[in-house]
XYZ file of C-alpha atoms in Angstrom:
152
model
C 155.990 -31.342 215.388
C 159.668 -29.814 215.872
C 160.712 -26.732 217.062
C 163.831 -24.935 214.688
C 165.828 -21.577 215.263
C 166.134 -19.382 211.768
C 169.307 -17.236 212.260
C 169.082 -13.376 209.642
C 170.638 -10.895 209.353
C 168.494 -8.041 209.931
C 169.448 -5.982 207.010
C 169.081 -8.592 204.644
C 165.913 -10.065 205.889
C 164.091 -8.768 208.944
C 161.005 -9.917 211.180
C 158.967 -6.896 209.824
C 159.719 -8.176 206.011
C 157.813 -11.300 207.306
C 155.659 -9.776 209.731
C 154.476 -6.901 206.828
C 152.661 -10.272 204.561
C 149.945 -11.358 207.200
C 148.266 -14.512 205.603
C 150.988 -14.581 202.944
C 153.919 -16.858 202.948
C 157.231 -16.048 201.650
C 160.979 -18.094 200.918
C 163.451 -19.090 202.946
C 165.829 -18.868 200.609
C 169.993 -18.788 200.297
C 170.806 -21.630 202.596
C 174.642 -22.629 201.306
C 176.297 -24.723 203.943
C 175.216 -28.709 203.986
C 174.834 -29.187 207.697
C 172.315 -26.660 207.954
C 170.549 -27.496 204.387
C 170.317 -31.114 205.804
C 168.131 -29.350 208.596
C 166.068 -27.818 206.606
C 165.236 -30.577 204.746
C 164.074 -32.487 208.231
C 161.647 -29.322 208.315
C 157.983 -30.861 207.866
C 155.160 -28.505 207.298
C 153.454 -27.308 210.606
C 156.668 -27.146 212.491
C 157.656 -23.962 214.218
C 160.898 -21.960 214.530
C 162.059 -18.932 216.409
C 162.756 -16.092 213.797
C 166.458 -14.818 215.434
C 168.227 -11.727 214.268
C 172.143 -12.262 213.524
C 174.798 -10.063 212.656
C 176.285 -6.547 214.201
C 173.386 -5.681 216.064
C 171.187 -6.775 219.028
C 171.296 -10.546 218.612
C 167.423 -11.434 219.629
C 164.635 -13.668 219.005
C 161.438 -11.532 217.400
C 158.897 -13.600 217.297
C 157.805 -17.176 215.616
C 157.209 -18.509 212.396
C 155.475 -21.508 210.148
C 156.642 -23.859 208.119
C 154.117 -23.637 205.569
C 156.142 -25.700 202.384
C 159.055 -28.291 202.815
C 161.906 -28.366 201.576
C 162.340 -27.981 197.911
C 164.723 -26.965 195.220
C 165.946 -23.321 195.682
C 166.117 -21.501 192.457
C 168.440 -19.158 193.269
C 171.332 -21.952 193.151
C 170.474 -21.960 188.825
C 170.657 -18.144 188.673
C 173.836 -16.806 187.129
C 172.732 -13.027 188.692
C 172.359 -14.273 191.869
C 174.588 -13.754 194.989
C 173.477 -17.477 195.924
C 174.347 -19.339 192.531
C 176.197 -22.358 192.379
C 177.503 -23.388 188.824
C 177.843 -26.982 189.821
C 173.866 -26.978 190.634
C 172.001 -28.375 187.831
C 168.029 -28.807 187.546
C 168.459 -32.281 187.103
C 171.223 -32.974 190.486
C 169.991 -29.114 192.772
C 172.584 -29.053 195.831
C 170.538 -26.643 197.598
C 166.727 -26.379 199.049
C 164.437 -23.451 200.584
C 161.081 -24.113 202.409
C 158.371 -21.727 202.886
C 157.369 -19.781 205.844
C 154.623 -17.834 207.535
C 154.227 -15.513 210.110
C 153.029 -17.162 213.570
C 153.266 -15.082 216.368
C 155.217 -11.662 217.618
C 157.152 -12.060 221.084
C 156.805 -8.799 222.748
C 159.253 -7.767 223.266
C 162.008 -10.017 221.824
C 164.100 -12.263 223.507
C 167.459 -10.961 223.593
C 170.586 -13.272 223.291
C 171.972 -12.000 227.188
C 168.682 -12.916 228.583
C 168.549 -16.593 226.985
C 172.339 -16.725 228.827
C 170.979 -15.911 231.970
C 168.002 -18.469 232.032
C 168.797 -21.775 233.375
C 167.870 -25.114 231.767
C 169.068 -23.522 227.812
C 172.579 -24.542 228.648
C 172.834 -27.367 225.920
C 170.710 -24.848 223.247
C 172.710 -25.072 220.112
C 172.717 -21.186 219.849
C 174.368 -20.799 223.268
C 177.394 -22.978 222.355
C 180.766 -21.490 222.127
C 181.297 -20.915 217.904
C 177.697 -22.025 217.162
C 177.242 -20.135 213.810
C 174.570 -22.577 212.017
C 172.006 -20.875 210.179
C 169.430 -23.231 211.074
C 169.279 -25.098 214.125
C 166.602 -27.503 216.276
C 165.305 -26.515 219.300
C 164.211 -29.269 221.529
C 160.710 -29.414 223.030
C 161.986 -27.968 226.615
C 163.830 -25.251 225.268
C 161.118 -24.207 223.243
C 158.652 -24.187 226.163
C 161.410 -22.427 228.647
C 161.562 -19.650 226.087
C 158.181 -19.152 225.358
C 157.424 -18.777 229.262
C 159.767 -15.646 229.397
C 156.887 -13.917 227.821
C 154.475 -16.050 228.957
């Protein structure tokens, strides 16, 4: 199993649009930069990731989720009405994938970006580094554990 970080902007996909299908899974959908779709396609069903909302306000991690689907081609890249089309996508050669994801777990509360600062041993956590802006990014084994203790 690996452990992944999930980067949204609240107002465009929050915790509580997850958290609000219990048993359901849902898209992860939009993903249109190739370092971070190459992640996501190293995503194996089972595998975990923090759910972390970006953007103006607080930056924090809210809770956990499951990958429930790997990766696969994202449909939005063949939709002309989309905000996430890409006209040199085509069915037969798709540039971009989604996988699916479940609810896991809350963290209560969340895990603010200031406290993950403060705690030692997440120096080297992609998120921390200087002009880190990846949409998707791994989370080794110790880092995982080491957050999941703050509300342990």
């Amino acid at each position: 199993m690996r452990y992944w970080l999930l980067k949204t902007e609240p107002d465009t996909y929050s915790w509580n649009d997850l958290k609000d299908k219990p048993n359901q899974s849902d898209i992860w959908e939009g993903i249109r930069n190739y370092q971070a779709r190459n992640l996501l396609r190293e995503m194996k069903k089972g595998d975990l990731a923090f759910l972390y909302h970006s953007g103006s306000g607080s930056k924090t991690i809210m809770g956990i989720i499951k990958i429930v689907k790997e990766a696969y081609p994202d449909h939005t890249q063949f939709n002309s009405g989309s905000k996430y089309y890409d006209p040199k996508s085509s069915k037969n050669s798709p540039r971009w994938d989604m996988v699916d994801v479940q609810f896991y777990k809350d963290i209560i509360p969340p895990i603010t970006l200031d406290e993950l600062r403060k705690q030692s041993g997440l120096e080297k956590m992609m998120l921390l580094k200087k002009g880190s802006r990846l949409s998707i990014q791994p989370v080794c084994e110790s880092e995982w554990q080491l957050i999941l203790s703050l509300r342990s």
